[in-house]
Structures are given as C-alpha cells and as structure tokens.
C-alpha cells in the first residue's frame, strides 16, 4: 500500500545547462546489519593500553564519552572498542555517525536508521526508540556529536532509565554532561607509537621508504613536532610520495614559524593540527586545493560521478577530476571506502572543516551547495523512475546510502530563499524512500516542512504531489484526521484546476483510508474511480498496481475471492513485465489469503513466504507483518508436535512488529479475522498460560529473527513467469 509520483521535473540548474543525472547503475549487494561496526581499511597501530582502559570503562559505566582534540583518533578508537565488545551484548553494537547531521530534529531518525528500526506510526521517533530499546542489550555508539551535544545529552538522559540493557559510548570534543557519564580523555599517541604509525603509513605511500639513521632522526623530530596527533601524522606521511622525510620536516618547520601566534587562546595541540592541515593544504596544487574546498559540500560518503558533476568547472575539468581526487587520496586528505554499492569517498571531519573555510573565502559556498542540491534532485528523480523496474532493490540500497546527502539537499532547498518549491519537489519525489523503504516518520518531517511554504500557482502540481504523499504517509501512520486534511486540500485544488492525475491520487489515498477503516463499500467505490482516472491519464507505476491490490482486498473482504484473484493475477503479470517486486509482495499476500481460504495450504505458504521475504528486504513492515500473521495460522493448520507452539511464537513476533506499524491489524475486523481465529484455536490447544509464554518468546524476536523463523531458514526464490501483456495504455508515463 504505497504511493508513486506524478509531478514534473522542475528544471535543471540555471548556471549549468546539463541535467544532473546519476551515472551508471550497479548491482545491489548484501550489506551488514545497519549500524554495525565497519571493517577497518588500514591497520590499527598502537593504543593497546587505551583500548583496554576504554573497554573497561564501557563495562563499568553505562555512558562513556571519549574526548580529545580533533584528529587525535576518537572515532577510530570507539569503533575499535565497539567491534571488540559487540559480542558481549546480545543485540551487538550499533554505530550512529553524526558528523554530517546538522539538524538536531533529525537525531532520533538517524539513531533509528542505524539501529535498523522501522516505525510506521505517527508517534514521535523518540517514543519509538524508547519502546524498541527497552528490552535490548546493546552498545550504542554516537560518533562525532560535539555539534549536537545538547540534543545527544537529552536523548541519552531519556534512553538510559528506560533501557536497562543499553550502554552508550560517544566520541565528542566535549562531554555530554549527563548523569553517570564517565569521561575518557584521549591523549595524542606516545612518541614510540607515533613513530610506528608514521613509518607504517609512509611505507604504504612510498614502498621504498626506510627510516635509516638520518631518516630516523628526521622522523622522530617530525613526530615530536606534530605532537603525536594521528591525523597530522597521516597527512605528513601522505607527502612522502614526492618529498623525503627531511624535506617534509623542513617545510613543516617553516609553516610552524609562519603560523606561530596566529590563533591566540587556542590550545597548543589545536594549533598543531591546524598547522599540519594548513601545511598540507599549502603543498597542494591549485587544482587540489580547489577540489578539497568543493568536496566539503558533501555529507558523509560520495561517489566519483557526483564529484565530477558538482565540483568541476573551467578551472577543474570533469575529465581530469579523477586524477586530482586520486592525489588527495594519496595524501590522506580524502579517504576511499569500498562499499556494497561500489567505491565511495569521504573527507575526515577536521579536514572538511578546514576546507569549508576555504570554500567560504572563495565565495563559492552557495553555488556549490546549489549544484550539490541539483545533483541529488537528479538522483531522486532517476531513482523514482527506476523504482518501477528490475532495479528496485538497487534503488532502495542507493537511496539509503545517499540519505545524508539528500538531507543536506532538502535543508538547502527549504532554507534558501526562492528554492522552497524544489524542497517540495524533493520531499514528494522521495516517497519511495519514506514509504517503500520504511522511513515514514522522517518523510512526514520533511513533507510537513515543505508544505509550510505558501503555495504558488505556477508550481501547484508540485504542491499537490506533496499533499497526497503526506496524506498517504498519515494513512499508514494511523492518523486519519491529518490524512483527510491533506487529501481534502489535494482533491479540492485538483478539481478546481482540472488536474486529473492529482485527483486520481487523492481519490486513491482516500480509498486506502476507507479500506483500513472497514468501509469496504466506500473503499471499492473510491478505488475503482481512481483506477479509471489512472487509465484515462495513462498512469502506470507501482502506485497504480497498489491501487489494484487494495481494490482486490476490498472486494475479497466482501466475499468476492475470485474477483480479487483476477485483479492480483493481472498485477502479477504487469510486475513480471517490469521487474517490480515491492507492489508484487502485496498481490502475493492477497493470492495467499485466497489460496488459504480455498484450502490450498501448500500454495498459500509459498506465496506468503515470498511476500514476507520481499517485504522484509524493503523494510516494509506493513507487508511483512500481514504475511507473518497468516503464516502463523498456516503453521497451526499444518499441525505437527510443535505446530501450535511455533504459531504462538509467530503471533508474538507479529505483535512486536505491530507496535512499530500502529494499531494492530489497523483495528480492522476484516484484517483481524485470521489473527483472531488463530489466537482462539491456540488458546484452546495450548491453554492460557502456555500460549502467553510462547507469545512472550516471539515478542523478543527482532524483525530479522522473526522473518528467519517464519521462513524456517529458507529464502524463497522469486517466481518465474512468462511476461504477460500489460493492461495499461502507457507504461511508466510518469515517474515511478
């Protein structure tokens, strides 16, 4: 049950005639659980004493903050300790990177995403976190939170009393000042370890590097001058591809004298780091300095194609940008990471801050932020188009990886004068991220912000799209009042302006609200009308297919199972034509329900297992939990010595998921009927006490474990069917 699009692309960047278009496509790949400690890309040198001491702190205290000067290695050591300790927590360790987050209002969303929590309700995200973490044993790492210290302190203050199994480890330049906090001040590296780090990184840059007698003295002096700050040492080592150690020391010495006394009142080690970064910046070529400054518009990871579009220009040609970027990687200014979606790059926080100052000095910040926004507007547009294609799973993975940059693009559009219409466009175009990938709460945050803007007649269609997307988000969150308000405005404006496409979407969403409110006759009337309007305007996408599935549900609940099957078989044929999987999962749910009602248990289980596996892959809790409820009943029907117990466990797991969806089974007697039948039979067979024990066991399963349990360790292969003729007139006419 999800939306799609229908608004026009608002136009390319005025100061660049090229339309921003993401480059190429890559296969989706399996990823680690969200927020898991990342694999280390370079060796970890020294710090054994600090690692042991910090691990001991975490075992003693419920909140530990690692403080220290920028570049001293706070992030690296907390990630190392998290990886070391994660097996001591039954729910592992989860990392929340906050350096790219600027809006404190998004803190809870970022934490929920790192924890892999999906919440479809209208509750504040904080309420979801408090509930979901209440019974977990977890190490939560907040990395880079000094600029959000007050918001992080409030979050930790609320979480710890409600989640007794939670421990928090933070990396920040200053403490959070919460009750019970242990502060672990991370000092620069001891001299011997600093030398070892420099020599190892130097050998990686220049394989022929040998400290030697004279070189050893120069290395020791260099490490002393750099105060043992790891980032400064790595920047210096990155220069050994072109300079000797003695030359590096000589140039650094000049730089120290040049900058001595510039920043009155600054801590010596802050001056050391800034001096080392400034010295590295001074040794860059003009093209390298310019790229360094322009790359600071990215939040977190970025890809080469994005950098080529955003950062190129007459003085930095796109076809030569890779060479310049490679030099910055070699000098440790830019970090390369190999991810499931391909090679990505990032700037370390301290390096980014330095470069951002230069971007301001060049007077390019606003222009680069606009180009950044236009690239990610293009990315959102093309991802929406690709959602209705065999690349749907790749789109889901891509938009998840790019979310930090998409947030920056939204912020720019909604804060910059004259850009709000594009903020509306972006918030609405990303419907597949909010709804299809389980980010309803964040989607509502952006949609409501975007719709606060006074509507402009010239951009009415963009506003209409934002309204029906918001209306549908509110439907899924169980907020009918807000849904009716948004959909009512959308419908009234569409009727007044003669916008048949927007009218179809408004009618469709209102029909979906009637469906989950048990008004099956009203749902059927509205959904049939919406589907007729879609055909008249030539609309075909995942949204239209979902409307057909929802109509099938409405008539199935009124007793017309054969009609429901015909509708969903049509949907399945169109999905086979286009490689669509997400809407297909809901069609499989209805077909599974019909097969179960007709007594074909084997077919019903196969259909529902595929529905569950697909819904879980997209983090779609609604589709997943509906399938889980029916699988519980089928597990009971299949009998066996443990059938009843396993069915009760699955009901308990479904109950936990419903807390993140909203009102269990929408409060609908129609959707609730299989659950009620299963519960009644289980209580009779197991008895009250044993039934509730098994339900409690199931309620302890997270979504991954619940899905694995229901699938019995199997991942069903997708059905292979001959492509069928599509009943629609113009496939994929609009986005999606």
XYZ file of C-alpha atoms in Angstrom:
736
model
C 0.000 0.000 0.000
C 2.190 2.799 -1.231
C 2.318 5.859 -3.428
C 4.076 6.886 -6.569
C 4.603 10.046 -8.467
C 3.061 12.362 -10.935
C 4.775 15.747 -10.817
C 7.090 17.241 -13.441
C 10.806 17.663 -13.028
C 11.198 21.335 -12.126
C 14.175 22.002 -14.365
C 17.971 21.834 -14.368
C 20.435 24.117 -12.694
C 20.360 27.630 -14.206
C 24.148 28.100 -14.094
C 24.878 24.750 -15.717
C 22.924 23.512 -18.736
C 23.497 19.855 -18.012
C 20.701 17.995 -16.308
C 22.154 16.258 -13.239
C 21.846 12.571 -13.928
C 23.386 9.782 -11.853
C 25.984 7.863 -13.768
C 25.563 4.162 -14.384
C 23.906 1.519 -12.303
C 25.421 -1.109 -10.084
C 24.018 -4.351 -8.765
C 22.583 -4.270 -5.305
C 24.551 -6.238 -2.763
C 24.024 -7.682 0.656
C 25.104 -5.362 3.431
C 25.928 -5.744 7.087
C 23.127 -5.054 9.556
C 22.510 -1.296 9.791
C 24.958 0.474 12.071
C 27.354 -2.448 12.515
C 30.992 -1.527 13.248
C 32.624 -1.056 9.828
C 35.520 -3.072 8.500
C 38.853 -1.305 9.015
C 40.592 -0.185 5.845
C 44.041 0.323 7.355
C 45.926 -1.280 10.199
C 45.364 -0.085 13.744
C 48.709 0.921 15.225
C 49.365 1.112 18.960
C 46.824 2.333 21.522
C 46.625 -1.071 23.246
C 46.679 0.475 26.714
C 43.953 2.961 25.774
C 41.858 0.246 24.126
C 41.962 -1.897 27.265
C 41.208 1.064 29.521
C 38.302 2.275 27.388
C 36.806 -1.221 27.167
C 36.992 -1.441 30.962
C 35.224 1.926 31.252
C 32.411 0.703 28.991
C 31.989 -2.436 31.077
C 31.749 -0.376 34.285
C 29.722 2.641 33.201
C 26.526 2.987 31.189
C 27.660 6.099 29.342
C 31.261 6.844 28.377
C 32.410 9.851 26.347
C 35.790 9.855 24.622
C 37.034 13.436 24.376
C 40.111 14.935 22.749
C 41.400 17.341 20.160
C 40.269 16.933 16.562
C 42.364 14.359 14.707
C 43.514 12.562 17.862
C 41.688 9.368 16.859
C 38.448 9.460 18.884
C 36.327 7.899 16.162
C 38.848 5.198 15.368
C 39.219 4.075 18.970
C 35.480 3.982 19.750
C 34.835 1.954 16.608
C 37.654 -0.418 17.555
C 36.275 -0.876 21.064
C 32.748 -1.352 19.712
C 33.988 -4.125 17.402
C 35.848 -5.720 20.323
C 32.860 -5.644 22.691
C 29.928 -6.268 20.354
C 29.768 -9.996 21.101
C 29.251 -9.225 24.808
C 25.895 -7.652 24.000
C 23.228 -9.994 22.689
C 21.989 -7.241 20.365
C 25.537 -6.254 19.367
C 26.963 -2.787 18.830
C 25.473 -0.126 16.564
C 27.264 2.967 15.264
C 25.499 6.277 14.639
C 27.687 8.674 12.651
C 26.564 12.210 13.423
C 29.237 14.414 11.872
C 27.181 15.045 8.724
C 23.956 15.742 10.624
C 23.241 19.428 11.171
C 19.595 19.477 12.292
C 19.020 18.247 15.877
C 15.442 17.375 14.871
C 16.857 14.529 12.752
C 18.890 12.964 15.576
C 16.239 10.416 16.506
C 15.739 9.470 12.849
C 19.487 8.914 12.435
C 19.651 6.715 15.537
C 16.609 4.696 14.427
C 18.137 4.167 10.974
C 21.445 2.976 12.452
C 19.563 0.569 14.698
C 17.515 -0.755 11.785
C 14.294 0.324 13.496
C 11.283 0.963 11.315
C 8.249 2.719 12.719
C 5.102 3.333 10.685
C 3.145 5.007 13.468
C 2.531 8.691 13.958
C 4.357 8.669 17.274
C 7.377 10.914 17.774
C 10.556 8.988 16.854
C 11.762 9.334 20.457
C 8.788 7.277 21.665
C 9.666 4.546 19.170
C 13.290 4.492 20.334
C 12.275 4.274 23.978
C 9.960 1.366 23.299
C 12.188 -0.548 20.894
C 15.279 -0.282 23.095
C 13.507 -1.098 26.358
C 14.386 -4.800 26.289
C 17.591 -4.747 24.234
C 21.131 -5.405 25.410
C 23.037 -3.125 23.098
C 26.117 -0.917 22.840
C 25.111 2.336 21.133
C 27.969 4.440 19.725
C 27.322 8.127 18.963
C 30.273 9.233 16.860
C 31.011 12.922 16.293
C 28.340 14.543 18.441
C 30.000 17.722 19.756
C 27.881 19.956 17.479
C 24.741 18.166 18.694
C 25.865 17.763 22.293
C 22.715 19.153 23.903
C 20.388 17.051 21.748
C 22.517 13.928 22.343
C 22.547 14.593 26.080
C 18.742 14.811 26.180
C 18.449 11.600 24.160
C 20.855 9.656 26.390
C 19.189 11.071 29.524
C 15.826 9.688 28.360
C 17.081 6.369 26.989
C 19.164 5.066 29.878
C 16.399 4.815 32.541
C 14.011 3.154 30.072
C 16.513 0.695 28.577
C 18.442 -1.070 31.375
C 20.408 -3.204 28.909
C 21.692 -0.201 26.955
C 25.198 1.243 27.169
C 26.284 4.367 25.311
C 29.769 5.198 24.027
C 30.266 8.602 22.445
C 33.093 10.402 20.656
C 32.946 14.149 21.153
C 35.291 17.080 21.613
C 33.406 17.891 24.819
C 31.471 15.826 27.384
C 27.688 15.460 27.230
C 27.317 16.318 30.944
C 24.702 13.651 31.662
C 24.325 11.893 34.981
C 26.650 8.905 35.334
C 28.861 9.905 32.404
C 32.477 8.708 32.524
C 34.816 10.943 30.521
C 37.763 9.250 28.826
C 40.250 11.889 27.662
C 42.189 10.505 24.702
C 45.702 11.917 24.591
C 47.911 12.076 21.485
C 49.986 8.996 20.778
C 53.147 8.329 22.798
C 56.289 9.089 20.835
C 57.200 5.477 20.024
C 53.692 4.696 18.773
C 53.580 7.929 16.781
C 56.811 6.954 15.033
C 55.450 3.469 14.327
C 52.256 4.913 12.842
C 54.150 7.388 10.665
C 56.558 4.730 9.394
C 53.771 2.280 8.564
C 51.741 4.884 6.678
C 54.894 6.172 4.973
C 55.742 2.686 3.728
C 52.232 2.359 2.300
C 52.635 5.624 0.363
C 56.255 5.087 -0.653
C 57.186 1.361 -0.659
C 60.887 2.252 -0.747
C 60.656 4.221 2.473
C 63.365 3.364 5.004
C 63.858 5.313 8.183
C 67.665 4.870 8.173
C 69.923 6.588 10.629
C 69.465 10.143 9.333
C 65.899 9.491 8.297
C 65.163 8.079 11.717
C 66.214 11.305 13.374
C 64.079 13.308 10.952
C 61.103 11.004 11.577
C 61.472 11.331 15.337
C 61.652 15.118 15.106
C 58.669 15.255 12.758
C 56.522 13.126 15.094
C 57.559 15.322 18.001
C 56.635 18.484 16.131
C 53.241 17.010 15.234
C 52.531 16.207 18.911
C 51.655 12.595 18.136
C 48.276 13.553 16.588
C 47.351 10.649 14.254
C 45.608 12.749 11.614
C 48.579 15.119 11.390
C 50.973 12.156 11.129
C 48.930 10.571 8.342
C 48.784 13.836 6.418
C 52.563 14.169 6.693
C 53.127 10.554 5.635
C 50.916 11.143 2.612
C 53.527 13.597 1.310
C 56.324 11.048 1.076
C 55.389 10.115 -2.463
C 57.030 13.392 -3.530
C 59.215 14.533 -0.615
C 61.777 12.976 1.705
C 61.180 12.955 5.444
C 63.757 15.702 5.850
C 62.013 17.838 3.250
C 58.669 17.316 4.968
C 60.213 18.360 8.266
C 61.862 21.412 6.737
C 58.628 22.610 5.147
C 56.641 21.888 8.271
C 59.187 23.850 10.296
C 58.681 26.851 8.015
C 54.949 26.511 8.345
C 55.167 26.424 12.162
C 57.144 29.649 12.222
C 54.768 31.245 9.754
C 51.690 30.423 11.823
C 53.097 30.818 15.312
C 50.918 33.039 17.433
C 48.142 33.319 14.802
C 45.369 31.839 16.937
C 45.639 33.460 20.368
C 43.989 31.491 23.117
C 43.873 28.229 21.169
C 45.146 25.055 22.773
C 48.651 24.174 21.525
C 47.509 20.882 20.098
C 44.617 22.542 18.252
C 47.219 24.849 16.720
C 49.407 21.855 15.860
C 46.621 20.118 13.995
C 45.519 23.240 12.182
C 49.121 23.928 11.278
C 49.565 20.396 9.923
C 46.392 20.641 7.871
C 47.320 24.126 6.661
C 50.788 22.927 5.722
C 49.303 20.011 3.783
C 46.917 22.426 2.098
C 49.780 24.749 1.161
C 51.647 21.888 -0.534
C 48.607 21.015 -2.681
C 48.437 22.192 -6.258
C 45.832 24.874 -7.026
C 43.544 22.211 -8.527
C 43.892 20.005 -5.421
C 43.101 22.925 -3.112
C 40.053 23.836 -5.158
C 38.725 20.274 -5.190
C 39.385 19.922 -1.444
C 37.279 23.025 -0.797
C 34.453 21.986 -3.123
C 34.235 18.455 -1.738
C 33.191 19.896 1.621
C 29.594 20.279 0.373
C 29.145 16.500 0.649
C 27.763 14.919 3.799
C 29.401 11.573 4.511
C 30.229 9.367 1.531
C 30.099 10.485 -2.087
C 30.726 8.854 -5.457
C 33.077 9.915 -8.229
C 30.281 10.810 -10.651
C 28.728 13.187 -8.110
C 32.078 14.871 -7.514
C 32.647 15.220 -11.272
C 29.305 16.953 -11.743
C 29.296 19.160 -8.661
C 32.956 20.132 -8.351
C 34.053 20.503 -11.969
C 34.332 23.729 -13.954
C 36.638 25.538 -16.372
C 39.481 25.557 -13.835
C 38.822 21.933 -12.815
C 37.659 19.914 -15.878
C 35.453 16.896 -15.137
C 37.579 14.552 -17.265
C 40.644 15.312 -15.144
C 38.979 15.353 -11.756
C 39.738 11.695 -11.004
C 43.465 12.392 -11.213
C 43.153 15.278 -8.766
C 40.977 13.213 -6.432
C 43.492 10.362 -6.548
C 46.211 12.744 -5.394
C 44.085 13.851 -2.436
C 43.520 10.177 -1.547
C 47.268 9.525 -1.735
C 47.862 12.479 0.610
C 45.272 11.200 3.150
C 43.106 14.282 2.637
C 40.322 12.114 1.158
C 39.509 8.617 2.403
C 38.466 5.924 -0.062
C 35.959 3.272 1.041
C 34.807 0.187 -0.849
C 31.099 -0.276 -0.146
C 28.470 -2.763 -1.399
C 27.402 -0.094 -3.907
C 30.924 0.484 -5.205
C 33.799 2.814 -4.378
C 32.916 5.879 -2.330
C 34.972 8.707 -0.829
C 34.739 10.947 2.220
C 36.557 13.749 3.987
C 37.549 13.439 7.631
C 35.618 15.922 9.761
C 38.589 18.116 10.657
C 39.773 18.197 7.054
C 36.253 19.081 5.909
C 36.015 21.961 8.391
C 39.309 23.399 7.141
C 38.264 23.084 3.506
C 34.843 24.609 4.172
C 36.561 27.736 5.441
C 38.446 27.998 2.157
C 35.221 27.477 0.199
C 33.697 30.415 2.073
C 36.802 32.505 1.381
C 36.463 31.706 -2.337
C 32.829 32.872 -2.243
C 31.667 29.550 -3.708
C 29.690 28.003 -0.858
C 26.239 28.966 -2.112
C 26.955 27.926 -5.710
C 28.445 24.578 -4.690
C 25.532 23.847 -2.352
C 23.131 24.593 -5.188
C 24.991 22.273 -7.554
C 25.042 19.637 -4.816
C 21.281 20.010 -4.387
C 20.684 19.720 -8.130
C 22.745 16.540 -8.400
C 20.737 14.906 -5.618
C 17.494 16.229 -7.071
C 18.511 14.428 -10.258
C 19.385 11.322 -8.267
C 15.972 11.334 -6.576
C 14.227 11.799 -9.932
C 16.033 8.920 -11.600
C 15.673 6.658 -8.578
C 11.920 7.275 -8.630
C 11.833 6.283 -12.293
C 13.952 3.192 -11.597
C 11.705 2.140 -8.713
C 9.278 0.764 -11.314
C 11.883 -1.532 -12.853
C 14.047 -4.580 -12.123
C 16.437 -2.184 -10.324
C 14.023 -1.625 -7.451
C 16.212 -3.325 -4.839
C 19.235 -1.337 -6.026
C 17.236 1.889 -5.686
C 16.349 1.012 -2.106
C 20.011 0.401 -1.258
C 21.178 3.513 -3.133
C 18.756 5.918 -1.509
C 19.627 4.524 1.920
C 23.333 5.121 1.306
C 22.720 8.637 -0.035
C 20.322 9.738 2.709
C 22.845 12.096 4.433
C 23.371 13.982 1.169
C 19.652 14.000 0.406
C 19.035 15.576 3.804
C 21.566 18.310 3.014
C 19.828 18.916 -0.319
C 16.450 19.189 1.416
C 17.848 21.555 4.038
C 19.325 23.842 1.392
C 16.101 23.936 -0.617
C 13.884 24.685 2.368
C 16.184 27.315 3.877
C 17.448 29.172 0.809
C 15.255 31.996 -0.451
C 13.418 31.137 -3.655
C 14.217 27.410 -3.523
C 11.291 26.115 -1.459
C 9.398 24.764 -4.468
C 12.295 22.395 -5.130
C 12.195 21.384 -1.465
C 8.563 20.404 -2.011
C 9.531 18.528 -5.151
C 12.338 16.633 -3.408
C 10.280 15.722 -0.340
C 7.474 14.405 -2.545
C 9.693 12.655 -5.106
C 11.321 10.662 -2.298
C 8.006 8.967 -1.460
C 9.593 5.595 -2.269
C 12.231 6.270 0.406
C 9.677 7.316 3.037
C 7.051 4.647 2.298
C 8.718 1.907 0.286
C 11.831 1.766 2.489
C 10.210 2.215 5.899
C 11.054 5.852 6.749
C 7.576 7.242 7.305
C 8.417 9.398 10.324
C 11.294 11.187 8.610
C 9.268 11.554 5.439
C 6.494 13.243 7.370
C 9.046 15.614 8.935
C 10.241 16.803 5.518
C 6.803 16.861 3.876
C 5.278 18.983 6.619
C 8.221 21.389 6.484
C 7.915 21.625 2.714
C 4.176 22.270 2.822
C 4.563 25.154 5.259
C 5.620 27.184 2.230
C 2.914 29.423 0.759
C 1.618 27.692 -2.390
C 2.404 29.252 -5.745
C 0.049 28.794 -8.651
C 2.927 28.252 -11.048
C 4.112 25.268 -9.004
C 0.747 23.922 -7.978
C 1.396 20.408 -9.281
C 4.467 20.033 -7.065
C 2.426 21.043 -4.018
C -0.385 18.641 -4.985
C 2.076 15.774 -5.115
C 3.487 16.680 -1.700
C -0.080 16.758 -0.325
C -1.095 13.309 -1.498
C 2.217 11.801 -0.402
C 1.731 13.363 3.041
C -1.856 12.098 3.090
C -0.734 8.577 2.368
C 2.036 8.698 4.967
C -0.588 9.776 7.512
C -2.870 6.897 6.457
C -0.078 4.400 7.067
C 0.725 6.045 10.406
C -2.867 5.628 11.555
C -3.590 9.376 11.592
C -6.887 9.694 9.672
C -7.508 13.324 10.649
C -4.220 14.530 9.155
C -4.705 12.255 6.148
C -8.155 13.686 5.406
C -6.897 17.258 5.784
C -4.051 16.777 3.293
C -6.080 14.683 0.857
C -9.035 17.035 1.079
C -6.888 20.018 0.087
C -5.299 17.981 -2.696
C -8.672 16.900 -4.089
C -10.297 20.353 -3.857
C -7.348 22.046 -5.574
C -7.133 19.353 -8.256
C -10.854 19.639 -9.031
C -10.643 23.419 -9.217
C -7.634 23.360 -11.565
C -8.704 20.341 -13.602
C -5.662 18.256 -12.609
C -6.935 14.724 -13.274
C -3.712 12.998 -12.258
C -3.585 14.614 -8.799
C -7.322 13.957 -8.412
C -6.714 10.249 -9.076
C -4.020 10.124 -6.397
C -6.184 11.967 -3.852
C -9.093 9.619 -4.540
C -6.817 6.589 -4.336
C -5.395 7.597 -0.947
C -8.846 8.331 0.428
C -9.934 4.892 -0.752
C -6.989 3.333 1.068
C -8.059 5.130 4.246
C -11.564 3.703 3.821
C -10.047 0.224 3.376
C -8.189 0.253 6.701
C -11.238 1.849 8.377
C -13.500 -1.106 7.433
C -15.598 0.900 4.959
C -15.237 -1.738 2.252
C -18.043 -0.410 0.048
C -16.601 3.097 0.182
C -13.109 1.763 -0.471
C -14.297 -0.168 -3.512
C -16.090 2.874 -4.958
C -13.131 5.229 -4.461
C -10.507 2.773 -5.673
C -12.450 1.840 -8.813
C -12.859 5.522 -9.618
C -9.134 6.190 -9.026
C -8.108 3.283 -11.267
C -10.390 4.583 -14.005
C -8.769 8.014 -13.737
C -5.291 6.432 -13.867
C -6.213 4.658 -17.109
C -7.597 7.865 -18.606
C -4.379 9.809 -17.966
C -2.131 6.874 -18.937
C -0.607 6.364 -15.486
C 1.119 3.042 -14.794
C 3.566 2.539 -11.955
C 3.887 0.818 -8.587
C 1.259 3.126 -7.154
C -1.377 2.130 -9.726
C -0.614 -1.537 -9.083
C -1.009 -0.974 -5.348
C -4.407 0.606 -6.003
C -5.445 -2.529 -7.858
C -4.237 -4.732 -4.979
C -6.119 -2.582 -2.473
C -9.268 -2.914 -4.585
C -8.725 -6.685 -4.540
C -8.566 -6.574 -0.736
C -11.792 -4.575 -0.560
C -13.763 -6.997 -2.722
C -12.165 -10.071 -1.094
C -13.352 -8.883 2.309
C -16.831 -8.524 0.785
C -16.742 -12.166 -0.322
C -15.605 -11.932 -3.976
C -12.415 -14.017 -3.732
C -12.472 -14.948 -7.421
C -12.585 -11.287 -8.439
C -9.750 -10.484 -6.045
C -7.626 -13.269 -7.538
C -8.228 -11.981 -11.082
C -7.115 -8.484 -10.102
C -3.964 -9.723 -8.359
C -3.072 -12.092 -11.194
C -3.173 -9.051 -13.503
C -0.902 -7.195 -11.091
C 1.498 -10.119 -11.018
C 1.662 -10.192 -14.813
C 2.454 -6.468 -15.019
C 5.079 -6.859 -12.268
C 6.689 -9.655 -14.274
C 6.809 -7.356 -17.313
C 8.528 -4.556 -15.408
C 10.584 -6.421 -12.796
C 8.522 -4.843 -9.992
C 8.821 -6.632 -6.635
C 7.503 -4.294 -3.955
C 3.873 -3.995 -5.133
C 4.057 -7.658 -6.118
C 4.521 -8.612 -2.459
C 1.059 -7.235 -1.616
C -0.505 -9.052 -4.571
C 1.083 -12.252 -3.266
C -0.464 -11.578 0.143
C -3.966 -11.426 -1.370
C -3.306 -14.513 -3.517
C -2.004 -16.333 -0.438
C -5.084 -15.310 1.538
C -7.293 -16.623 -1.275
C -5.345 -19.899 -1.540
C -5.620 -20.419 2.225
C -9.353 -19.660 2.111
C -9.702 -22.243 -0.670
C -7.830 -24.920 1.276
C -4.627 -24.984 -0.813
C -2.159 -24.720 2.071
C 0.982 -25.588 0.097
C 0.380 -22.835 -2.456
C -0.664 -20.391 0.250
C 2.557 -20.909 2.204
C 4.749 -20.486 -0.893
C 3.008 -17.233 -1.813
C 3.153 -15.812 1.692
C 6.791 -16.770 2.252
C 7.734 -14.847 -0.893
C 5.601 -11.921 0.276
C 7.361 -11.882 3.655
C 10.864 -12.199 2.209
C 10.262 -9.335 -0.235
C 8.612 -7.057 2.305
C 11.428 -7.650 4.786
C 14.061 -6.868 2.140
C 12.432 -3.469 1.573
C 11.961 -2.809 5.328
C 8.212 -2.679 4.614
C 6.694 -3.567 7.972
C 3.075 -3.469 6.798
C 3.518 -6.149 4.138
C 5.830 -8.180 6.378
C 3.533 -8.302 9.377
C 0.415 -9.093 7.326
C 2.229 -12.109 5.846
C 3.527 -13.126 9.275
C 0.011 -13.166 10.729
C -1.250 -15.524 8.018
C 1.857 -17.721 8.272
C 1.141 -18.167 11.985
C -2.305 -19.519 11.151
C -0.890 -21.802 8.458
C 1.753 -23.118 10.848
C -1.053 -24.085 13.223
C -3.036 -25.725 10.397
C -0.016 -27.766 9.325
C -0.040 -29.467 12.702
C 2.965 -31.409 13.913
C 4.118 -31.746 17.515
C 5.414 -28.192 17.703
C 2.995 -26.518 15.290
C 0.875 -24.792 17.913
C 3.859 -23.544 19.893
C 5.562 -22.202 16.776
C 2.341 -20.495 15.646
C 2.092 -18.728 19.019
C 5.736 -17.605 18.738
C 4.976 -16.128 15.312
C 1.944 -14.321 16.707
C 4.157 -12.846 19.411
C 6.676 -11.711 16.792
C 3.875 -10.134 14.767
C 2.633 -8.353 17.890
C 6.038 -6.734 18.346
C 6.050 -5.577 14.717
C 2.568 -4.104 15.004
C 3.815 -1.766 17.729
C 6.014 -0.177 15.058
C 3.244 -0.153 12.458
C 0.445 1.350 14.524
C -2.898 -0.043 15.587
C -2.633 -3.864 15.305
C -4.220 -5.012 12.043
C -5.368 -1.396 11.594
C -8.080 -2.004 14.188
C -9.973 -3.651 11.313
C -12.252 -6.629 11.925
C -11.584 -7.788 8.358
C -7.779 -7.733 8.591
C -8.005 -9.114 12.132
C -10.131 -12.167 11.304
C -7.245 -14.651 10.626
C -5.410 -13.463 13.763
C -8.493 -13.837 15.945
C -9.176 -17.332 14.572
C -5.574 -18.392 15.177
C -5.486 -16.970 18.698
C -8.758 -18.658 19.696
C -7.594 -22.058 18.458
C -4.155 -21.663 20.075
C -5.619 -20.787 23.461
C -7.825 -23.871 23.253
C -4.933 -26.142 22.267
C -2.137 -24.757 24.465
C -4.046 -23.307 27.366
C -3.892 -19.709 28.533
C -0.542 -19.894 30.360
C 1.458 -21.758 27.697
C 0.029 -19.614 24.893
C 1.121 -16.411 26.608
C 4.582 -17.846 27.335
C 5.130 -18.598 23.643
C 3.783 -15.184 22.643
C 6.292 -13.551 25.000
C 9.057 -15.637 23.420
C 8.055 -14.389 19.980
C 7.885 -10.797 21.192
C 11.608 -10.976 21.962
C 12.463 -11.626 18.292
C 13.648 -8.695 16.199
C 12.381 -8.418 12.579
C 15.368 -10.322 11.164
C 14.944 -13.207 13.591
C 11.156 -13.265 13.181
C 11.454 -13.404 9.402
C 14.037 -16.199 9.549
C 11.807 -18.128 11.969
C 8.732 -17.786 9.746
C 10.685 -18.788 6.634
C 12.224 -21.746 8.507
C 15.666 -20.709 7.351
C 14.647 -20.653 3.678
C 14.676 -17.730 1.273
C 12.079 -18.493 -1.407
C 13.190 -17.950 -4.980
C 11.185 -15.405 -6.959
C 8.512 -16.884 -9.180
C 9.419 -17.111 -12.850
C 6.504 -16.410 -15.153
C 6.111 -15.658 -18.823
C 5.665 -11.903 -19.353
C 2.037 -11.040 -19.980
C 0.561 -8.172 -21.940
C 0.126 -5.137 -19.778
C -3.473 -3.949 -19.439
C -2.340 -0.311 -19.173
C -2.054 2.080 -22.060
C 1.249 3.894 -21.495
C 3.726 2.062 -19.292
C 5.726 4.265 -16.968
C 4.475 7.519 -18.465
C 5.300 9.468 -15.322
C 7.951 8.959 -12.704
C 7.868 5.698 -10.824
